[in-house]
Structures are given as C-alpha cells and as structure tokens.
Coordinates of C-alpha atoms in Angstrom, one line a residue:
X15 CA -159.2 -86.2 42.5
X16 CA -161.5 -83.4 43.6
X17 CA -165.0 -83.3 42.1
X18 CA -165.3 -80.4 39.7
X19 CA -168.1 -78.9 37.7
X20 CA -166.5 -80.0 34.5
X21 CA -167.5 -83.6 35.2
X22 CA -171.2 -82.5 35.2
X23 CA -171.2 -80.6 31.9
X24 CA -174.5 -80.9 29.9
X25 CA -175.7 -83.2 28.4
X26 CA -174.9 -85.6 31.3
X27 CA -174.3 -89.3 30.5
X28 CA -173.4 -91.6 33.4
X29 CA -171.2 -94.0 31.3
X30 CA -169.3 -91.1 29.8
X31 CA -168.9 -89.5 33.3
X32 CA -167.3 -92.7 34.6
X33 CA -165.1 -93.0 31.6
X34 CA -163.8 -89.5 32.0
X35 CA -163.2 -90.1 35.7
X36 CA -161.2 -93.4 34.9
X37 CA -159.0 -91.6 32.4
X38 CA -158.3 -88.8 34.8
X39 CA -157.2 -91.2 37.5
X40 CA -153.5 -92.4 37.4
X41 CA -153.3 -96.1 36.8
X42 CA -156.8 -96.3 35.4
X43 CA -155.8 -96.6 31.8
X44 CA -155.5 -99.8 29.6
X45 CA -152.5 -102.1 29.7
X46 CA -151.0 -100.4 26.7
X47 CA -151.1 -97.0 28.3
X48 CA -148.2 -95.0 29.7
X49 CA -148.9 -96.3 33.1
X50 CA -149.7 -99.9 34.1
X51 CA -153.3 -100.6 35.1
X52 CA -153.8 -100.4 38.9
X53 CA -157.2 -101.7 40.0
X54 CA -156.7 -101.0 43.7
X55 CA -155.8 -97.4 43.0
X56 CA -158.9 -97.1 40.8
X57 CA -161.1 -98.6 43.4
X58 CA -159.8 -96.3 46.0
X59 CA -160.5 -93.3 43.7
X60 CA -164.0 -94.5 43.1
X61 CA -164.7 -94.8 46.9
X62 CA -163.3 -91.3 47.6
X63 CA -165.2 -89.8 44.7
X64 CA -168.5 -91.4 45.9
X65 CA -167.9 -89.8 49.3
X66 CA -167.3 -86.4 47.7
X67 CA -170.5 -86.8 45.6
X68 CA -172.4 -87.5 48.8
X69 CA -171.1 -84.3 50.5
X70 CA -171.9 -82.3 47.4
X71 CA -175.3 -83.7 47.4
X72 CA -175.9 -82.7 51.0
X73 CA -174.7 -79.1 50.3
X74 CA -176.8 -78.8 47.3
X75 CA -179.8 -80.1 49.1
X76 CA -179.4 -77.6 51.9
X77 CA -179.1 -74.8 49.4
X78 CA -182.2 -76.0 47.6
X79 CA -184.1 -76.0 50.8
X80 CA -183.0 -72.5 51.7
X81 CA -184.0 -71.3 48.2
X82 CA -187.3 -73.0 48.5
X83 CA -188.0 -71.2 51.9
X84 CA -187.0 -67.9 50.5
X85 CA -189.1 -68.4 47.5
X86 CA -192.1 -69.3 49.6
X87 CA -191.5 -66.2 51.8
X88 CA -191.3 -63.9 48.8
X89 CA -194.4 -65.6 47.3
X90 CA -196.3 -64.8 50.5
X91 CA -195.1 -61.2 50.6
X92 CA -195.9 -60.8 47.0
X93 CA -199.4 -62.3 47.5
X94 CA -199.9 -60.0 50.5
X95 CA -198.8 -57.0 48.5
X96 CA -201.1 -57.9 45.7
X97 CA -203.9 -58.4 48.2
X98 CA -203.1 -55.0 49.7
X99 CA -203.1 -53.3 46.3
X100 CA -206.3 -55.0 45.4
X101 CA -207.7 -53.9 48.7
X102 CA -206.4 -50.4 48.2
X103 CA -208.0 -50.3 44.8
X104 CA -211.3 -51.5 46.4
X105 CA -211.1 -48.8 48.8
X106 CA -210.5 -46.2 46.1
X107 CA -213.4 -47.8 44.1
X108 CA -215.6 -47.8 47.2
X109 CA -214.7 -44.2 47.9
X110 CA -215.7 -43.2 44.4
X111 CA -219.0 -45.0 44.7
X112 CA -219.9 -43.7 48.2
X113 CA -218.9 -40.2 47.2
X114 CA -221.4 -40.3 44.3
X115 CA -224.1 -41.9 46.4
X116 CA -223.6 -39.2 49.1
X117 CA -224.0 -36.5 46.5
X118 CA -227.1 -38.2 45.1
X119 CA -228.6 -38.7 48.6
X120 CA -228.5 -35.0 49.2
X121 CA -231.2 -34.6 46.5
X122 CA -233.5 -37.3 47.9
X123 CA -236.4 -36.2 50.1
X124 CA -235.8 -37.1 53.7
X125 CA -239.3 -38.4 54.5
X126 CA -239.2 -41.1 51.9
X127 CA -235.5 -42.0 51.9
X128 CA -234.5 -41.3 55.4
X129 CA -233.2 -44.9 56.0
X130 CA -231.3 -45.0 52.8
X131 CA -229.8 -41.6 53.4
X132 CA -228.8 -42.7 56.9
X133 CA -227.1 -45.8 55.7
X134 CA -225.2 -43.8 53.0
X135 CA -224.1 -41.2 55.6
X136 CA -223.0 -43.9 58.0
X137 CA -221.0 -45.7 55.3
X138 CA -219.6 -42.4 54.1
X139 CA -218.4 -41.6 57.7
X140 CA -217.0 -45.1 58.2
X141 CA -215.0 -45.0 55.0
X142 CA -213.8 -41.5 55.7
X143 CA -212.5 -42.6 59.2
X144 CA -210.8 -45.6 57.6
X145 CA -209.1 -43.4 55.1
X146 CA -207.9 -41.0 57.7
X147 CA -206.7 -43.9 59.9
X148 CA -204.8 -45.3 56.9
X149 CA -203.2 -41.9 56.2
X150 CA -202.2 -41.6 59.8
X151 CA -200.6 -45.1 59.8
X152 CA -198.8 -44.4 56.5
X153 CA -197.4 -41.1 57.9
X154 CA -196.0 -42.9 61.0
X155 CA -194.4 -45.5 58.7
X156 CA -193.0 -42.8 56.5
X157 CA -194.7 -44.1 53.4
X158 CA -195.0 -41.0 51.3
X159 CA -196.5 -42.7 48.2
X160 CA -199.3 -44.3 50.3
X161 CA -200.0 -40.9 52.0
X162 CA -200.3 -39.3 48.6
X163 CA -202.7 -42.0 47.4
X164 CA -205.0 -41.7 50.5
X165 CA -204.8 -37.9 50.4
X166 CA -205.9 -37.9 46.8
X167 CA -208.9 -40.1 47.7
X168 CA -209.8 -38.0 50.7
X169 CA -209.6 -34.8 48.7
X170 CA -213.3 -35.2 47.7
X171 CA -214.4 -35.9 51.2
X172 CA -215.4 -33.5 53.9
X173 CA -212.8 -35.0 56.1
X174 CA -209.9 -33.9 53.9
X175 CA -209.3 -31.0 56.2
X176 CA -209.0 -33.4 59.1
X177 CA -206.5 -35.4 57.1
X178 CA -204.4 -32.1 56.8
X179 CA -204.8 -31.5 60.6
X180 CA -203.6 -35.0 61.3
X181 CA -200.6 -34.4 59.1
X182 CA -199.8 -31.1 60.8
X183 CA -200.1 -32.6 64.2
X184 CA -197.9 -35.6 63.5
X185 CA -195.2 -33.8 61.7
X186 CA -194.7 -31.6 64.8
X187 CA -194.2 -34.6 67.1
X188 CA -190.6 -34.4 68.4
X189 CA -189.9 -31.2 66.4
X190 CA -189.3 -29.0 69.5
X191 CA -186.3 -30.6 71.2
X192 CA -183.8 -27.8 71.2
X193 CA -183.7 -24.7 73.5
X194 CA -184.6 -22.4 70.6
X195 CA -188.2 -22.8 69.7
X196 CA -187.8 -20.3 66.8
X197 CA -185.0 -22.3 65.2
X198 CA -187.0 -25.5 65.7
X199 CA -189.9 -24.0 64.0
X200 CA -187.8 -22.9 61.0
X201 CA -186.3 -26.3 60.6
X202 CA -189.7 -28.0 60.9
X203 CA -191.1 -25.7 58.1
X204 CA -188.1 -26.3 55.9
X205 CA -188.5 -30.1 56.3
X206 CA -192.3 -30.0 55.6
X207 CA -191.8 -27.7 52.7
X208 CA -189.6 -30.3 51.0
X209 CA -192.2 -33.1 51.7
X210 CA -195.6 -31.5 51.4
X211 CA -195.5 -31.3 47.6
X212 CA -195.1 -35.1 47.3
X213 CA -198.3 -35.7 49.4
X214 CA -200.9 -33.1 48.7
X215 CA -202.3 -31.5 45.6
X216 CA -202.4 -28.1 47.3
X217 CA -199.1 -28.0 49.2
X218 CA -199.0 -24.2 49.7
X219 CA -202.3 -24.3 51.6
X220 CA -201.1 -27.2 53.8
X221 CA -197.8 -25.4 54.5
X222 CA -199.6 -22.2 55.3
X223 CA -201.9 -24.0 57.7
X224 CA -198.9 -25.6 59.4
X225 CA -197.3 -22.2 59.8
X226 CA -200.5 -20.8 61.2
X227 CA -200.7 -23.6 63.7
X228 CA -197.1 -23.0 64.8
X229 CA -197.7 -19.3 65.3
X230 CA -201.1 -19.4 66.9
X231 CA -200.5 -22.3 69.3
X232 CA -196.8 -23.0 69.9
X233 CA -195.3 -19.5 69.5
X234 CA -198.2 -17.7 71.1
X235 CA -198.1 -19.9 74.2
X236 CA -194.3 -19.5 74.4
X237 CA -194.5 -15.7 74.1
X238 CA -197.3 -15.5 76.7
X239 CA -195.2 -17.5 79.2
X240 CA -192.2 -15.3 78.7
X241 CA -194.0 -12.0 79.0
X242 CA -196.9 -12.4 81.5
X243 CA -194.6 -13.3 84.3
X244 CA -192.6 -10.0 84.2
X245 CA -195.3 -7.8 82.7
X246 CA -196.3 -6.2 86.0
X247 CA -193.3 -6.8 88.2
X248 CA -190.3 -5.9 86.1
X249 CA -190.7 -3.4 83.3
X250 CA -187.1 -3.5 82.2
X251 CA -187.1 -7.3 81.7
X252 CA -190.5 -7.1 80.1
X253 CA -189.3 -4.6 77.5
X254 CA -186.2 -6.6 76.8
X255 CA -188.2 -9.8 76.4
X256 CA -190.8 -8.2 74.2
X257 CA -188.1 -6.7 71.9
X258 CA -186.2 -10.0 71.8
X259 CA -189.3 -12.2 71.1
X260 CA -190.8 -9.8 68.5
X261 CA -187.4 -9.6 66.7
X262 CA -187.0 -13.4 66.7
X263 CA -190.6 -13.8 65.5
X264 CA -190.1 -11.4 62.6
X265 CA -186.8 -13.0 61.7
X266 CA -188.6 -16.4 61.5
X267 CA -191.2 -14.7 59.4
X268 CA -188.5 -13.5 57.0
X269 CA -187.2 -17.0 56.6
X270 CA -190.7 -18.3 55.8
X271 CA -191.1 -15.7 53.1
X272 CA -189.0 -17.9 50.8
X273 CA -191.8 -20.6 50.8
X274 CA -194.9 -20.6 48.6
X275 CA -197.7 -19.8 50.9
X276 CA -200.3 -18.6 48.4
X277 CA -200.9 -15.1 46.9
X278 CA -200.2 -12.5 49.6
X279 CA -197.8 -14.2 52.1
X280 CA -196.5 -10.9 53.4
X281 CA -200.0 -10.0 54.7
X282 CA -200.6 -13.5 55.9
X283 CA -197.4 -13.6 58.0
X284 CA -197.9 -10.0 59.3
X285 CA -201.4 -11.0 60.6
X286 CA -199.9 -14.0 62.3
X287 CA -197.3 -11.8 64.1
X288 CA -200.0 -9.3 65.0
X289 CA -202.2 -11.9 66.5
X290 CA -199.4 -12.9 68.9
X291 CA -198.3 -9.5 70.0
X292 CA -201.3 -7.2 69.6
X293 CA -202.2 -7.2 73.3
X294 CA -198.6 -6.2 74.1
X295 CA -198.0 -3.7 71.4
X296 CA -201.2 -1.7 72.0
X297 CA -199.7 -0.1 75.2
X298 CA -196.0 -0.6 74.4
X299 CA -195.1 3.1 74.3
X300 CA -196.7 3.8 77.7
X301 CA -194.6 1.1 79.3
X302 CA -191.5 2.3 77.4
X303 CA -191.9 6.0 78.4
X304 CA -192.9 5.1 82.0
X305 CA -189.8 2.9 82.4
X306 CA -187.5 5.4 80.7
X307 CA -188.7 8.2 83.1
X308 CA -188.2 6.2 86.2
X309 CA -184.9 4.7 85.1
X310 CA -183.5 8.2 84.1
X311 CA -184.7 9.7 87.4
X312 CA -183.0 6.9 89.3
X313 CA -179.7 7.3 87.4
X314 CA -179.6 11.0 88.3
X315 CA -180.7 10.6 91.9
X316 CA -178.0 7.9 92.4
X317 CA -175.4 10.4 91.0
X318 CA -176.4 13.3 93.3
X319 CA -176.6 10.9 96.3
X320 CA -173.0 9.9 95.6
X321 CA -172.1 13.5 95.8
X322 CA -174.1 14.0 99.0
X323 CA -175.9 16.7 97.1
X324 CA -179.5 17.7 97.6
X325 CA -180.8 19.3 94.4
X326 CA -182.0 22.7 95.1
X327 CA -184.7 24.6 93.2
X328 CA -183.1 27.1 90.9
X329 CA -185.1 30.3 91.0
X330 CA -186.0 31.7 87.6
X331 CA -187.9 34.9 86.8
X332 CA -189.4 37.4 89.3
X333 CA -187.4 38.7 92.2
X334 CA -184.8 35.9 92.2
X335 CA -183.9 36.6 88.6
X336 CA -183.8 40.3 89.3
X337 CA -181.5 39.8 92.3
X338 CA -179.1 37.7 90.3
X339 CA -178.9 40.3 87.5
X340 CA -178.3 43.2 89.9
X341 CA -175.6 41.1 91.9
X342 CA -173.7 40.3 88.7
X343 CA -173.9 43.8 87.2
X344 CA -173.4 46.0 90.2
X345 CA -171.7 43.6 92.7
X346 CA -174.2 44.6 95.4
X347 CA -174.4 42.1 98.2
X348 CA -177.9 40.7 97.6
X349 CA -177.0 37.3 99.1
X350 CA -174.0 35.1 98.9
X351 CA -173.1 33.1 95.8
X352 CA -173.2 29.4 96.2
X353 CA -170.0 27.7 97.1
X354 CA -169.9 24.5 95.0
X355 CA -166.3 23.7 96.1
X356 CA -165.3 23.3 92.5
X357 CA -167.9 20.6 91.8
X358 CA -169.4 20.9 88.2
X359 CA -172.3 18.5 88.9
X360 CA -171.8 17.1 85.4
X361 CA -171.0 13.4 85.0
X362 CA -170.0 11.8 81.7
X363 CA -170.9 8.4 83.2
X364 CA -174.4 9.6 84.0
X365 CA -174.7 11.0 80.5
X366 CA -173.6 7.7 78.9
X367 CA -176.0 5.8 81.0
X368 CA -178.9 8.1 80.1
X369 CA -178.0 8.0 76.4
X370 CA -177.6 4.2 76.5
X371 CA -181.1 3.8 78.0
X372 CA -182.5 6.2 75.4
X373 CA -180.7 4.4 72.6
X374 CA -182.3 1.1 73.6
X375 CA -185.6 2.8 73.8
X376 CA -185.2 4.2 70.3
X377 CA -184.3 0.7 69.0
X378 CA -187.3 -0.9 70.7
X379 CA -189.5 1.9 69.5
X380 CA -188.3 1.4 65.9
X381 CA -189.1 -2.4 66.1
X382 CA -192.3 -2.4 68.1
X383 CA -194.1 0.7 67.0
X384 CA -196.7 0.7 64.2
X385 CA -195.2 2.6 61.3
X386 CA -198.0 5.2 61.6
X387 CA -197.1 5.7 65.3
X388 CA -193.3 5.6 65.0
X389 CA -192.5 9.3 64.6
X390 CA -194.9 10.3 67.5
X391 CA -193.5 7.6 69.8
X392 CA -189.9 8.5 68.9
X393 CA -190.7 12.1 69.8
X394 CA -192.0 11.1 73.2
X395 CA -188.8 9.3 73.9
X396 CA -186.8 12.3 72.7
X397 CA -188.7 14.7 75.1
X398 CA -187.8 12.4 78.0
X399 CA -184.1 12.6 77.0
X400 CA -184.4 16.4 76.8
X401 CA -186.1 16.5 80.2
X402 CA -183.6 14.4 82.2
X403 CA -180.3 15.0 80.3
X404 CA -180.6 18.6 79.0
X405 CA -182.8 20.1 81.7
X406 CA -182.4 18.0 84.9
X407 CA -178.7 17.5 84.4
X408 CA -177.0 19.9 82.1
X409 CA -179.2 22.9 82.7
X410 CA -179.1 22.3 86.4
X411 CA -175.3 22.2 86.4
X412 CA -175.2 25.4 84.4
X413 CA -177.6 27.2 86.7
X414 CA -175.7 25.9 89.7
X415 CA -172.4 27.0 88.1
X416 CA -173.8 30.4 87.3
X417 CA -174.8 30.8 91.0
X418 CA -171.4 29.6 92.0
X419 CA -169.5 32.4 90.1
X420 CA -168.2 34.9 92.6
X421 CA -168.5 38.6 92.2
X422 CA -165.8 40.4 90.2
X423 CA -164.2 41.9 93.4
X424 CA -163.8 38.5 95.1
X425 CA -160.2 37.5 95.9
X426 CA -158.7 34.1 95.1
X427 CA -162.0 33.0 93.6
X428 CA -162.3 29.5 92.2
X429 CA -163.2 30.1 88.6
X430 CA -164.4 26.6 87.9
X431 CA -167.2 27.6 85.5
X432 CA -164.8 26.9 82.6
X433 CA -164.8 23.3 83.8
X434 CA -168.6 23.4 83.5
X435 CA -168.3 24.8 80.0
X436 CA -165.8 22.1 78.9
X437 CA -167.9 19.2 80.3
X438 CA -171.2 20.7 79.0
X439 CA -169.7 21.0 75.5
X440 CA -168.5 17.3 75.6
X441 CA -171.9 16.1 76.8
X442 CA -173.8 18.1 74.2
X443 CA -171.7 16.6 71.4
X444 CA -172.8 13.2 72.6
X445 CA -176.4 14.3 72.8
X446 CA -176.2 15.7 69.3
X447 CA -174.7 12.5 68.0
X448 CA -177.5 10.4 69.3
X449 CA -180.0 12.9 67.9
X450 CA -178.5 12.4 64.4
X451 CA -177.8 8.6 64.6
X452 CA -180.9 7.3 66.4
X453 CA -183.7 9.8 66.3
X454 CA -183.4 11.3 62.8
X455 CA -183.9 7.9 61.0
X456 CA -187.2 7.5 62.8
X457 CA -188.7 10.9 62.1
X458 CA -186.9 12.1 58.9
X459 CA -190.0 11.6 56.7
X460 CA -192.6 12.9 59.1
X461 CA -193.9 16.3 60.4
X462 CA -192.3 15.5 63.7
X463 CA -188.9 16.3 62.2
X464 CA -189.5 20.0 62.3
X465 CA -190.8 19.8 65.8
X466 CA -187.7 17.9 67.0
X467 CA -185.4 20.3 65.3
X468 CA -187.2 23.2 66.8
X469 CA -187.0 21.7 70.3
X470 CA -183.3 21.0 69.8
X471 CA -182.7 24.5 68.6
X472 CA -184.4 26.0 71.7
X473 CA -182.4 23.8 74.0
X474 CA -179.1 24.8 72.3
X475 CA -180.0 28.5 72.5
X476 CA -180.9 28.3 76.2
X477 CA -177.7 26.5 77.0
X478 CA -175.6 28.9 74.8
X479 CA -177.2 31.9 76.6
X480 CA -176.2 30.5 80.0
X481 CA -172.8 29.5 78.9
X482 CA -172.2 33.0 77.4
X483 CA -173.5 34.6 80.7
X484 CA -171.2 32.3 82.7
X485 CA -168.2 33.0 80.5
X486 CA -168.8 36.7 80.7
X487 CA -169.0 36.6 84.4
X488 CA -165.9 34.4 84.6
X489 CA -164.0 36.9 82.5
X490 CA -165.1 39.7 84.8
X491 CA -163.8 37.7 87.7
X492 CA -160.5 37.2 85.9
X493 CA -160.2 40.9 85.3
X494 CA -161.1 41.4 89.0
X495 CA -158.3 39.1 90.1
X496 CA -155.8 41.1 87.9
X497 CA -157.1 44.3 89.4
X498 CA -156.5 43.0 92.8
X499 CA -152.9 41.9 91.9
X500 CA -152.1 45.2 90.4
X501 CA -153.6 47.1 93.3
X502 CA -151.7 45.1 95.9
X503 CA -148.4 44.7 94.1
X504 CA -147.9 47.9 92.1
X505 CA -146.3 50.8 94.0
X506 CA -146.3 54.5 93.0
X507 CA -142.6 54.5 93.4
X508 CA -142.3 51.8 90.7
X509 CA -142.7 54.5 88.0
X510 CA -141.3 57.5 89.9
X511 CA -138.3 56.1 91.9
X512 CA -136.6 58.3 94.4
X513 CA -133.1 57.5 93.0
X514 CA -133.3 57.7 89.3
X515 CA -129.7 56.6 88.9
X516 CA -130.0 53.4 90.9
X517 CA -132.8 51.6 89.0
X518 CA -132.4 48.2 87.4
X519 CA -134.4 48.3 84.2
X520 CA -136.8 45.3 84.3
X521 CA -140.5 44.7 84.6
X522 CA -142.2 45.2 87.9
X523 CA -143.4 42.5 90.4
X524 CA -147.0 43.4 89.7
X525 CA -146.4 42.7 86.0
X526 CA -144.8 39.4 86.7
X527 CA -147.7 38.2 88.8
X528 CA -150.4 39.5 86.3
X529 CA -148.7 37.8 83.4
X530 CA -148.4 34.5 85.2
X531 CA -152.1 34.7 86.1
X532 CA -153.1 35.6 82.5
X533 CA -151.1 32.7 81.0
X534 CA -152.7 30.3 83.3
X535 CA -156.2 31.5 82.4
X536 CA -155.4 31.4 78.6
X537 CA -154.3 27.8 78.9
X538 CA -157.5 27.0 80.8
X539 CA -159.7 28.6 78.2
X540 CA -157.9 26.7 75.4
X541 CA -158.5 23.4 77.3
X542 CA -162.1 24.1 78.1
X543 CA -163.4 25.0 74.7
X544 CA -163.1 24.0 71.1
X545 CA -163.3 25.5 67.6
X546 CA -164.1 29.2 67.1
X547 CA -165.3 29.5 70.7
X548 CA -161.6 29.5 71.9
X549 CA -160.8 32.5 69.7
X550 CA -164.0 34.3 70.6
X551 CA -163.4 34.1 74.4
X552 CA -159.7 34.8 74.1
X553 CA -160.5 37.9 72.0
X554 CA -162.9 39.1 74.7
X555 CA -160.4 38.4 77.5
X556 CA -157.6 40.1 75.5
X557 CA -159.6 43.2 74.9
X558 CA -160.5 43.4 78.6
X559 CA -156.9 42.7 79.6
X560 CA -155.7 45.5 77.4
X561 CA -158.3 47.9 78.8
X562 CA -157.3 47.0 82.4
X563 CA -153.6 47.7 81.7
X564 CA -154.4 50.8 79.8
X565 CA -156.5 52.2 82.6
X566 CA -154.0 51.0 85.2
X567 CA -151.2 52.9 83.5
X568 CA -153.3 56.1 83.5
X569 CA -153.2 56.2 87.3
X570 CA -149.5 57.0 87.7
X571 CA -147.0 59.8 87.1
X572 CA -143.8 58.8 85.3
X573 CA -140.3 60.0 85.6
X574 CA -137.9 59.3 82.8
X575 CA -136.6 56.1 84.5
X576 CA -140.2 55.2 85.6
X577 CA -141.3 55.5 82.0
X578 CA -138.6 53.1 80.9
X579 CA -139.9 50.6 83.5
X580 CA -143.4 51.0 82.3
X581 CA -142.3 50.2 78.7
X582 CA -140.6 47.1 80.1
X583 CA -143.9 46.1 81.8
X584 CA -145.9 46.7 78.6
X585 CA -143.4 44.7 76.6
X586 CA -143.9 41.8 79.0
X587 CA -147.7 42.3 78.7
X588 CA -147.3 42.2 74.9
X589 CA -145.3 39.0 75.1
X590 CA -148.1 37.6 77.2
X591 CA -150.7 38.7 74.6
X592 CA -148.9 36.7 71.9
X593 CA -150.0 33.6 73.7
X594 CA -153.6 34.5 72.8
X595 CA -152.7 34.1 69.1
X596 CA -155.4 36.7 68.3
X597 CA -154.0 39.4 65.9
X598 CA -156.3 42.2 67.2
X599 CA -155.2 41.6 70.8
X600 CA -151.5 41.8 69.9
X601 CA -152.2 44.9 67.8
X602 CA -153.8 46.6 70.9
X603 CA -150.7 45.9 73.0
X604 CA -148.4 47.0 70.2
X605 CA -150.2 50.3 70.2
X606 CA -150.0 50.5 74.0
X607 CA -146.3 49.9 73.8
X608 CA -146.0 52.7 71.3
X609 CA -148.0 55.0 73.6
X610 CA -145.7 54.3 76.5
X611 CA -142.8 55.6 74.4
X612 CA -144.4 59.1 74.9
X613 CA -143.5 58.8 78.5
X614 CA -139.7 58.8 77.8
X615 CA -139.2 60.5 74.4
X616 CA -137.3 63.8 74.4
X617 CA -139.7 66.8 74.2
X618 CA -138.3 67.8 70.9
X619 CA -139.2 64.4 69.3
X620 CA -142.8 64.2 70.6
X621 CA -144.4 65.4 67.4
X622 CA -142.4 63.1 65.4
X623 CA -143.3 60.1 67.5
X624 CA -147.0 61.0 67.6
X625 CA -147.0 61.1 63.8
X626 CA -145.4 57.7 63.5
X627 CA -147.1 54.7 61.9
X628 CA -148.5 53.2 65.1
X629 CA -149.8 56.4 66.7
X630 CA -150.8 58.6 63.7
X631 CA -154.4 57.3 63.6
X632 CA -155.1 57.6 67.3
X633 CA -157.2 60.4 68.7
X634 CA -155.1 63.3 69.9
X635 CA -156.9 63.2 73.3
X636 CA -155.5 59.7 73.8
X637 CA -152.0 60.8 72.9
X638 CA -152.3 63.9 75.2
X639 CA -153.5 61.7 78.1
X640 CA -150.3 59.8 78.0
X641 CA -148.1 62.8 77.6
X642 CA -149.8 64.3 80.7
X643 CA -148.6 61.3 82.7
X644 CA -145.0 62.6 82.4
X645 CA -143.6 64.1 85.6
X646 CA -142.2 66.9 83.5
X647 CA -145.4 67.6 81.6
X648 CA -146.1 70.9 83.3
X649 CA -142.8 72.4 82.2
X650 CA -143.4 75.1 79.6
X651 CA -141.0 73.5 77.3
X652 CA -142.9 70.2 77.1
X653 CA -146.3 71.8 76.8
X654 CA -144.9 74.0 74.0
X655 CA -143.4 71.1 72.1
X656 CA -146.6 69.0 72.3
X657 CA -149.0 71.8 71.3

C-alpha cells in the first residue's frame, strides 16, 4: 500500500497511525473479521511501508536543504539591498550636509578658514564625482529609478550639468547604426523623449540639450563631410547635396517640433539649422547662378555642335538693319539671304533640358534662400532662363529664320519659316507654363512680380514682332510663287482662243497649279499656328491671294469663250478660298466671280448685271475696268449699253 498524505493528517499519533495502517492492509484484521488474520502478509506490508517512509524522508530532506539554500540566498540579497538602501540614504544625507556646508563655507573668510574651506571643497568634489559615477553605472544598467534618485540629489550640485552631459553621451552610444543619420537621430530623440521625464525634473531642458548636441556635433560633421569634398570640384553635385541635406535637416526639425523643448522651440530649431548651413547658404545664389549659366551654355553649345553649326552674330541696328529692311521691301540685291537648308535651329529637347535645369534651380532657391532674399534670387534665375532660352535659342532661331526667308521673286523657295513659328509657339507655351508654375509662387507677394511681368511682356513683344515680320515676308514669298506660276503657265490665248468653237470649258492649267499650291500653304499655316493666329494669317493670305488674281485677270483681253474660261478659273479659285474658312475671303472671291460675269454677259444685260446684289455697291470704275477687258468693248454698241 502506497504511503499517502492522509496517514500523516494532524494531529499525528504514532499508535493511531499504525492502527490505521493495519486496518488498511488485507489480512491485518482480527480473527472475527471478514478476512482471516495473516501475520506474514502484515509483516511484509510493514517492511515495504518502512522502505517507502525512508524514501519519502530522503526526498523531503533534499527539498528542505534546497529551500534552506534559497532562503539563505534571498536573505543575503535582501541584506545587501537593505545595505545599499541604507548606503544610498547615507549618500543622500551626506549630500545634503555637504551642500549646506559648501554654501556656508562661501561666507567664511579665506585667511582664517582656508583649511576648512579646502576640506569642504574636496569633500564636495569627491561626493559629486561619486554621484556622477553612480548615475553613469545606473544608466548602463538601465535602472531608471536609481538614475532619477541620483539626478535629484545632483540637482543642487554644480556637477548637475555634467550629469546631463553623461546622460546625453551615453544615450547616443550605438544610436547611429543605420545608413540614414537623420532617421537615426529622429528615433533617438523619440526614445529619449519617452524616458527623460522619468529621470530629470527638467526634461524639456535635457531633451533640448540632446537635440543641440546632435545638431552641432553629429549632423554638422556629417554635412561638412558631404559638402566640402565637392564644394570646389563639382558644382552640380554640391548643389544637389546641399538641397538634399538641408531638406532632410528641416524635415527632422519638423518631427522634433512635436516635443516639448521649452518656450520658443521654432526659434531654437531654426538657429540650430542655421548654425550648420550658414557658411553654405551665404553664397548659395552665386553658386546656383554660376552653375546654371555654365550648364545652360553647355546644353546650347552641345546642340549647335550636333548640327555642325557655328553660331553667327546677328547684326541688329545700323547699316545691317537698314540693309535688311531695304532687301525685304524692295527686293534689291544687298547680299544673299542665308540658306539654312530648312533647319529651324529650335530643339524641344534643348528647351526641356533648359527648363528642367531652371526648375531645379527654382526649387533649390525656394528651399535654400532666406525669405527676404527669395524674390531677388528667383528673379536672377529667371533672367538666366530668359538669356539662354529666349534670347540665345528662340530669338537666335527667329533672327536666323528671318535672314533665311528668300526675296518674294525667288523661285521654288523653301518657306520653312512657318516651321520656326510652330516650334517657337510650342516652346513659348512651355516657357510660360514654367513662369506660372515655378516662378510666380516665389515672387507673387513682392515688388519683383511687376519686374518679372514687365520683362516677360518685353520678351513676348519682341518675339511677336519678329514672328509677324517673318510671317509677312513668308506670305510675300507665297504670293511671289503664285505670280511665278501664273506668269509661266497662263497664256494669252487661254482667254482669247483662236478657235472659239473648239474650246473645252474647264479651268486653265495655271489655275490648277495655283490652287494646288494655295491649298498646300493653307494646310501648312493651320498646322503651324493655333488659336486666332490661324484665322489672322489666313485672312491676310486670302486678301493677298484675291488681290493677285484680281490684278492677274486685269492683264488679259477676253473673247466670249475666253470669258467663260475665266469664270471657270475664278470658280475654282473660289472653291480654293472656301478652304480658308474665312467669310471675308470667300466674299471677295464671290464678288470677283460676279465681276467675271461682265466678261460674257450680253451687252443689253450689262446694266442689269451691274445693278445686281453682288455688284451694286462696287465703284463704277471697278465695273468699267472689267467691261473694258472684253474683246468687243470698243464696239459702239457695247460702249453705248454700258454708258
């Protein structure tokens, strides 16, 4: 039978324990019991039970020994803790005493109490060092409560600031393990912000001192390493690094604004940032503008080199300007026009590159400029953009394009100036977009706004003047081409055939070629311009086209059949004029078509036709000039009917 705890229930009596054991054992009862008494079996049970009791005794003994050891260990630890607490308290008491003695000693005369004052000062120093050492050890062990106790004692000592310095130094150990020093600094400050209130009575001061230490030592050293290496050798990399470092520093500052750092944390953090970057920001705009100029010049030069083009000096003013005016207005041979072989010398890729460089400059300017200098700095960047994009590239292309426009009597001329117009318009839209998107926000509330708008207006007006001049000259060339076609293709016999009865009524070959040429130019104008400019140019071309045909028709004498052919030609010209989609141009050709009817109408009907709706408002001299073109005009009958 196994030994159980029930046999050892309190109060324990040995006789009763044996009696209970006997009664539990089979064969251990009296003779009168249910089972016969069995002494051997009872003896065997006693022997086994004694062995179990011995084993139980050994187990209990081992457990007792283990508990005794544990108790002794805990007693020692408790005694040590009590001793430490007592010692800690004695330190606190000693600190209070030495602090008071130190204050009193300040009032004692040195000549009489020099030895006493020296001993007090020495004890004061020793105790202060002990406290700082204790704080250092507690911080390394991570014992916040002990740190708080020691810091509270040191608060009244001169070495309290040293205690803070120790804390700041140790809490940065192992804090910068990542590749991102700014992220490390943010995580460090967040961790310390959660802890510092449990240790110091002035947590905002301690946290502010930590942040100051991070900025003035860690970040300043990092920024210097990143910038000094490329400051003189690589302006592009220097500006990129400066912008990136300044941005990341200000972003870190924004994160730190959520902490309690005292009264004016905005000013505090701004001063810290300024202390790091002041030497770089003082001459920032000089580096920026210098780099932008050299970079823009390089982009342009690389483009012209790719075209094997040596930029020429465009003469303006004086004799050169006078020659150009005379050549265009009188067609006098004052020197050949430039043959650009259809090259516009405008590149959207160049423009995008220039605008991209300027956009980055505006972004850096916005970030790195002092608010009071921002509008002025932005204006300097804008003037560089105007110089290289508007003057050195667009204006140069316009001047070259103008010089490349042939005289109006040139044959088979390449009228590519419309391509210049198209590309210049596209480029200027991009320029205007950057002006609005990136410059305006930087100058909108400053006097520089009006200066920038005025400069932009001047640039627009100069370009529009040259575009208008070029378009006008191009239209003259178009008319000149039409004149050449008419002169070479139109025959006098077209309108006064030898055999009146053998003429197929259709438009002439000259008309076919002129109309084909006109349609091609109309399409080109529509593709080269946008908005109202299309209608304006087409209106001018249409008026000149009409004048050309009007004057051309005045050169011939018309038989009856020839007049019919002229009407067919004008009908075809009118159909061509419909492509202009300009009501006034179509009206001019409608009127011209009506005038041509005077070439074929019966003499008796002349007055009726002249008083018709389309001709009634025309000057009689115009009507008469067309009637005079009839081959039968000089007959007395016709003259009588018209008069």
